[in-house]
Amino acid sequence: MRTPFVAGNWKMNTTVAEAEKLVLEMLDGLGRIGGIEKVLCPPFVSLVAIEMMLKGSTIKLGAQNMHFETKGAYTGEISPLMLSDMCEFVILGHSERRHYFGETDEIVNKKVKTALTGGLKPILCIGERLEEKEAGKTEEVLSRQVRNALDGIRPGGPSGGSESRQTQDEHMTARLVIAYEPVWAIGTGKAATGEEAATTIHFIRGIVADLWTEALAQDLRVLYGGSVTSANIGEFVSQPVIDGALVGGASLKAEEFVGIVERTAEIRRA
Ligand code: 13P
């Protein structure tokens, strides 16, 4: 059984004061909901303050990005070493990083590797653009994104490995979460249908089964993201292959986000 998972990606929104206020507004509501992993991903500058506020709660913290090197002359960048003290998760390969900041599959692959070896759990984002969907290329795009992002990351290690190495790597691969976020659904109010998302997520698990093993693919959590609200979340999480959501806009409203987490936990419990 996969534990359901809902993360809020606040993107480039909220000052530190606004972030603290938002956390205060959702802390009690989220704290009351069990049987689900709840993750907040505020901007970097708010991580320290929010980590303090979340101490002793069941709410986890994630970053929205990181560099693939652990330290060095990379002005303005944040390394996994700086994050791993306070964050459990890190969003990697978000379409906004890919499209506005030129992140290639190769860069995403380096980031996933460094995150895993640095003790962070990557939320790897993949998704096709509208023109790719219209050209019937969704599966081709997703297959390329998953295969490239996970290149060289496999149970048994890059060169086969000993039995203990294998156990270690299986543990490592189990820390990955994939978020399927069709680019045409992000911030547009035009979410995929539950059925559409389920079919695509089933396909994504198939790629992971092909790369790793069927058992590892079955353990892997795959989320849907793109215009998720408390009104439509049920459509997604009532599909057994969809383990939860990566929420953008609606995660900036306390009541909405708590509602999304509540509904997911409720449906998954049933
Ligand atoms: P919206 O929920 O605002 O569509 O954003 C989704 C997203 O990009 C989450 O990472």
Tab-separated table of C-alpha atoms and ligand atoms in Angstrom:
chain	number	residue	atom	x	y	z
A	1	MET	CA	0.000	0.000	0.000
A	2	ARG	CA	1.353	3.411	-0.987
A	3	THR	CA	0.870	6.245	1.503
A	4	PRO	CA	-1.027	9.109	-0.153
A	5	PHE	CA	0.908	12.301	-0.648
A	6	VAL	CA	-0.042	15.942	-1.129
A	7	ALA	CA	2.519	18.713	-1.567
A	8	GLY	CA	2.001	22.450	-1.951
A	9	ASN	CA	4.351	24.229	-4.333
A	10	TRP	CA	4.146	27.882	-3.419
A	11	LYS	CA	6.376	28.883	-6.354
A	12	MET	CA	7.653	32.503	-6.212
A	13	ASN	CA	4.939	33.682	-3.832
A	14	THR	CA	4.888	34.935	-0.216
A	15	THR	CA	7.324	37.067	1.738
A	16	VAL	CA	8.646	35.471	4.927
A	17	ALA	CA	5.885	37.180	6.943
A	18	GLU	CA	3.203	36.018	4.497
A	19	ALA	CA	4.602	32.505	4.505
A	20	GLU	CA	4.496	32.358	8.307
A	21	LYS	CA	0.918	33.615	8.301
A	22	LEU	CA	-0.117	30.995	5.758
A	23	VAL	CA	1.496	28.203	7.782
A	24	LEU	CA	-0.261	29.427	10.928
A	25	GLU	CA	-3.574	29.307	9.090
A	26	MET	CA	-3.130	25.706	7.972
A	27	LEU	CA	-1.135	24.197	10.845
A	28	ASP	CA	-4.051	22.942	12.965
A	29	GLY	CA	-6.161	21.793	10.051
A	30	LEU	CA	-3.336	19.837	8.434
A	31	GLY	CA	-2.114	18.493	11.763
A	32	ARG	CA	-5.459	16.797	12.367
A	33	ILE	CA	-5.314	14.759	9.146
A	34	GLY	CA	-3.558	11.411	9.431
A	35	GLY	CA	-2.587	8.574	7.095
A	36	ILE	CA	-1.185	10.918	4.471
A	37	GLU	CA	2.135	12.638	3.804
A	38	LYS	CA	1.745	16.442	3.795
A	39	VAL	CA	4.513	18.607	2.394
A	40	LEU	CA	4.908	22.382	2.101
A	41	CYS	CA	7.388	23.799	-0.420
A	42	PRO	CA	7.784	27.536	0.304
A	43	PRO	CA	10.442	29.787	-1.232
A	44	PHE	CA	14.031	29.250	-0.011
A	45	VAL	CA	14.111	32.389	2.151
A	46	SER	CA	11.199	31.104	4.276
A	47	LEU	CA	12.533	27.585	4.848
A	48	VAL	CA	14.312	28.325	8.144
A	49	ALA	CA	11.339	30.130	9.677
A	50	ILE	CA	8.873	27.489	8.544
A	51	GLU	CA	11.049	24.623	9.684
A	52	MET	CA	10.798	26.091	13.206
A	53	MET	CA	7.026	26.380	12.937
A	54	LEU	CA	6.657	22.775	11.749
A	55	LYS	CA	8.776	21.260	14.551
A	56	GLY	CA	6.744	18.640	16.363
A	57	SER	CA	4.076	18.537	13.646
A	58	THR	CA	3.497	15.852	11.020
A	59	ILE	CA	3.893	18.368	8.199
A	60	LYS	CA	7.076	18.034	6.176
A	61	LEU	CA	9.145	20.586	4.355
A	62	GLY	CA	10.368	20.625	0.774
A	63	ALA	CA	12.414	22.976	-1.400
A	64	GLN	CA	11.413	23.990	-4.915
A	65	ASN	CA	14.776	23.473	-6.595
A	66	MET	CA	18.500	22.983	-5.908
A	67	HIS	CA	21.828	22.917	-7.729
A	68	PHE	CA	23.379	19.588	-8.697
A	69	GLU	CA	26.743	20.358	-7.089
A	70	THR	CA	27.171	20.252	-3.331
A	71	LYS	CA	29.289	23.420	-3.095
A	72	GLY	CA	31.454	25.787	-5.090
A	73	ALA	CA	31.525	28.942	-7.181
A	74	TYR	CA	27.890	29.004	-8.304
A	75	THR	CA	26.709	32.476	-7.358
A	76	GLY	CA	23.097	32.562	-6.286
A	77	GLU	CA	22.610	28.805	-6.143
A	78	ILE	CA	21.473	26.556	-3.278
A	79	SER	CA	23.004	23.134	-2.718
A	80	PRO	CA	21.490	19.909	-1.402
A	81	LEU	CA	23.885	20.135	1.573
A	82	MET	CA	22.239	23.392	2.595
A	83	LEU	CA	18.774	21.892	2.293
A	84	SER	CA	19.116	18.428	3.742
A	85	ASP	CA	19.228	19.706	7.345
A	86	MET	CA	15.776	21.198	7.125
A	87	CYS	CA	14.042	19.679	4.107
A	88	GLU	CA	12.992	16.111	3.495
A	89	PHE	CA	11.873	16.742	-0.095
A	90	VAL	CA	12.951	18.767	-3.112
A	91	ILE	CA	10.948	19.475	-6.261
A	92	LEU	CA	13.114	18.818	-9.333
A	93	GLY	CA	12.542	19.359	-13.036
A	94	HIS	CA	9.405	21.455	-12.646
A	95	SER	CA	8.197	22.586	-16.094
A	96	GLU	CA	8.750	26.216	-15.092
A	97	ARG	CA	12.420	25.391	-14.406
A	98	ARG	CA	12.649	23.524	-17.703
A	99	HIS	CA	10.957	26.216	-19.788
A	100	TYR	CA	12.001	29.500	-18.194
A	101	PHE	CA	15.451	28.531	-16.903
A	102	GLY	CA	16.613	26.108	-19.572
A	103	GLU	CA	16.798	22.987	-17.402
A	104	THR	CA	17.470	20.053	-19.667
A	105	ASP	CA	16.819	16.368	-18.979
A	106	GLU	CA	20.568	16.057	-18.374
A	107	ILE	CA	20.540	18.728	-15.665
A	108	VAL	CA	17.458	17.178	-14.075
A	109	ASN	CA	19.233	13.803	-14.050
A	110	LYS	CA	22.258	15.309	-12.274
A	111	LYS	CA	19.967	16.941	-9.725
A	112	VAL	CA	18.043	13.733	-9.026
A	113	LYS	CA	21.329	11.870	-8.465
A	114	THR	CA	22.755	14.530	-6.115
A	115	ALA	CA	19.487	14.797	-4.211
A	116	LEU	CA	19.326	11.043	-3.644
A	117	THR	CA	22.944	10.733	-2.572
A	118	GLY	CA	22.563	13.860	-0.409
A	119	GLY	CA	19.681	12.348	1.553
A	120	LEU	CA	16.848	14.358	-0.039
A	121	LYS	CA	13.712	12.861	-1.546
A	122	PRO	CA	13.129	14.201	-5.060
A	123	ILE	CA	9.654	15.057	-6.322
A	124	LEU	CA	10.500	14.638	-9.984
A	125	CYS	CA	8.180	16.615	-12.278
A	126	ILE	CA	7.426	15.536	-15.800
A	127	GLY	CA	4.751	16.563	-18.274
A	128	GLU	CA	4.022	17.293	-21.901
A	129	ARG	CA	3.293	20.707	-23.426
A	130	LEU	CA	0.069	21.457	-25.260
A	131	GLU	CA	1.648	21.236	-28.713
A	132	GLU	CA	3.202	17.880	-27.828
A	133	LYS	CA	-0.160	16.565	-26.622
A	134	GLU	CA	-1.866	17.819	-29.786
A	135	ALA	CA	0.796	16.180	-31.922
A	136	GLY	CA	0.121	12.843	-30.181
A	137	LYS	CA	3.565	12.874	-28.571
A	138	THR	CA	2.606	12.642	-24.890
A	139	GLU	CA	3.946	9.121	-24.346
A	140	GLU	CA	7.122	9.812	-26.277
A	141	VAL	CA	7.826	12.975	-24.237
A	142	LEU	CA	7.090	11.355	-20.875
A	143	SER	CA	9.103	8.276	-21.711
A	144	ARG	CA	12.084	10.450	-22.646
A	145	GLN	CA	11.752	12.602	-19.525
A	146	VAL	CA	11.534	9.612	-17.154
A	147	ARG	CA	14.306	7.599	-18.819
A	148	ASN	CA	16.670	10.574	-18.946
A	149	ALA	CA	15.921	11.766	-15.408
A	150	LEU	CA	16.528	8.284	-14.003
A	151	ASP	CA	19.489	7.457	-16.223
A	152	GLY	CA	22.162	5.685	-14.157
A	153	ILE	CA	19.881	5.400	-11.125
A	154	ARG	CA	18.858	1.837	-10.655
A	155	PRO	CA	18.605	-0.881	-8.052
A	156	GLY	CA	21.870	-2.752	-8.025
A	157	GLY	CA	23.827	0.430	-8.692
A	158	PRO	CA	25.333	1.752	-11.911
A	159	SER	CA	27.564	-1.295	-12.386
A	160	GLY	CA	25.464	-4.119	-10.947
A	161	GLY	CA	26.761	-4.005	-7.400
A	162	SER	CA	26.895	-6.411	-4.494
A	163	GLU	CA	23.887	-7.532	-2.500
A	164	SER	CA	24.340	-4.889	0.186
A	165	ARG	CA	24.817	-2.261	-2.480
A	166	GLN	CA	21.573	-3.455	-4.028
A	167	THR	CA	19.636	-3.085	-0.770
A	168	GLN	CA	21.035	0.381	-0.358
A	169	ASP	CA	20.025	1.375	-3.867
A	170	GLU	CA	16.564	-0.083	-3.518
A	171	HIS	CA	16.181	2.083	-0.455
A	172	MET	CA	17.374	5.025	-2.498
A	173	THR	CA	14.977	4.433	-5.356
A	174	ALA	CA	12.110	4.080	-2.871
A	175	ARG	CA	12.664	7.708	-1.881
A	176	LEU	CA	11.583	9.042	-5.260
A	177	VAL	CA	8.152	10.559	-5.941
A	178	ILE	CA	7.068	11.417	-9.498
A	179	ALA	CA	4.621	14.233	-10.250
A	180	TYR	CA	2.869	14.119	-13.597
A	181	GLU	CA	2.083	17.733	-14.438
A	182	PRO	CA	0.815	18.294	-17.953
A	183	VAL	CA	2.093	21.772	-18.819
A	184	TRP	CA	-1.245	22.752	-20.419
A	185	ALA	CA	-2.972	22.164	-17.082
A	186	ILE	CA	-0.617	24.239	-14.914
A	187	GLY	CA	-2.147	27.498	-13.748
A	188	THR	CA	-4.746	27.416	-16.530
A	189	GLY	CA	-7.783	26.192	-14.614
A	190	LYS	CA	-7.986	23.417	-17.237
A	191	ALA	CA	-7.122	20.300	-15.247
A	192	ALA	CA	-6.832	16.922	-16.923
A	193	THR	CA	-9.753	14.590	-16.248
A	194	GLY	CA	-9.213	11.940	-13.587
A	195	GLU	CA	-9.409	9.261	-16.231
A	196	GLU	CA	-6.921	10.992	-18.526
A	197	ALA	CA	-4.443	11.454	-15.665
A	198	ALA	CA	-4.896	7.842	-14.528
A	199	THR	CA	-4.176	6.446	-17.996
A	200	THR	CA	-1.027	8.553	-18.292
A	201	ILE	CA	0.164	7.707	-14.777
A	202	HIS	CA	-0.352	4.019	-15.493
A	203	PHE	CA	1.879	4.509	-18.533
A	204	ILE	CA	4.520	6.305	-16.403
A	205	ARG	CA	4.611	3.429	-13.894
A	206	GLY	CA	5.118	1.096	-16.817
A	207	ILE	CA	8.249	2.998	-17.861
A	208	VAL	CA	9.628	2.749	-14.320
A	209	ALA	CA	8.831	-0.994	-14.255
A	210	ASP	CA	10.738	-1.350	-17.496
A	211	LEU	CA	13.717	0.597	-16.111
A	212	TRP	CA	13.753	-0.947	-12.629
A	213	THR	CA	11.355	-3.711	-11.603
A	214	GLU	CA	7.590	-4.108	-11.458
A	215	ALA	CA	7.771	-4.265	-7.639
A	216	LEU	CA	9.680	-0.975	-7.393
A	217	ALA	CA	7.277	0.657	-9.844
A	218	GLN	CA	4.344	-0.504	-7.732
A	219	ASP	CA	5.950	1.030	-4.615
A	220	LEU	CA	6.624	4.347	-6.337
A	221	ARG	CA	4.234	7.188	-5.634
A	222	VAL	CA	3.008	9.097	-8.657
A	223	LEU	CA	1.062	12.333	-8.218
A	224	TYR	CA	-1.040	14.462	-10.513
A	225	GLY	CA	-0.466	18.233	-10.724
A	226	GLY	CA	-2.149	21.005	-12.713
A	227	SER	CA	-5.100	23.172	-11.598
A	228	VAL	CA	-5.928	20.916	-8.642
A	229	THR	CA	-8.536	22.367	-6.260
A	230	SER	CA	-10.554	21.064	-3.325
A	231	ALA	CA	-13.457	20.725	-5.785
A	232	ASN	CA	-11.673	18.462	-8.305
A	233	ILE	CA	-9.152	16.542	-6.144
A	234	GLY	CA	-11.650	13.704	-5.617
A	235	GLU	CA	-11.655	12.985	-9.320
A	236	PHE	CA	-7.929	12.263	-9.209
A	237	VAL	CA	-7.414	10.438	-5.943
A	238	SER	CA	-10.410	8.175	-6.475
A	239	GLN	CA	-8.274	6.654	-9.234
A	240	PRO	CA	-6.184	3.975	-7.478
A	241	VAL	CA	-3.098	4.657	-9.624
A	242	ILE	CA	-2.944	8.339	-8.553
A	243	ASP	CA	-1.366	8.705	-5.109
A	244	GLY	CA	-2.054	12.387	-4.510
A	245	ALA	CA	-1.290	15.806	-5.896
A	246	LEU	CA	1.306	18.516	-6.348
A	247	VAL	CA	-0.700	21.684	-5.846
A	248	GLY	CA	0.271	25.174	-7.015
A	249	GLY	CA	-2.207	28.061	-6.775
A	250	ALA	CA	-4.629	26.327	-4.408
A	251	SER	CA	-1.824	25.655	-1.912
A	252	LEU	CA	-1.614	29.410	-1.252
A	253	LYS	CA	-5.095	29.387	0.298
A	254	ALA	CA	-5.140	27.659	3.680
A	255	GLU	CA	-8.723	26.452	3.497
A	256	GLU	CA	-8.327	25.129	-0.045
A	257	PHE	CA	-5.108	23.265	0.716
A	258	VAL	CA	-6.433	21.736	3.938
A	259	GLY	CA	-9.536	20.714	1.962
A	260	ILE	CA	-7.417	18.993	-0.695
A	261	VAL	CA	-5.416	17.057	1.917
A	262	GLU	CA	-8.568	16.171	3.852
A	263	ARG	CA	-10.397	14.885	0.789
A	264	THR	CA	-7.379	12.827	-0.330
A	265	ALA	CA	-7.014	11.186	3.088
A	266	GLU	CA	-10.755	10.531	3.258
A	267	ILE	CA	-11.014	8.913	-0.176
A	268	ARG	CA	-7.859	6.824	0.343
A	269	ARG	CA	-9.083	5.617	3.733
A	270	ALA	CA	-12.345	4.363	2.233
B	1	13P	P1	-1.365	24.950	-10.344
B	1	13P	O1	-1.955	24.066	-9.275
B	1	13P	O2	-1.375	26.405	-9.970
B	1	13P	O3	-1.950	24.665	-11.686
B	1	13P	O4	0.195	24.587	-10.441
B	1	13P	C1	0.566	23.250	-10.495
B	1	13P	C2	2.020	23.145	-10.298
B	1	13P	O5	2.791	23.579	-11.136
B	1	13P	C3	2.519	22.528	-9.064
B	1	13P	O6	3.868	22.271	-9.117
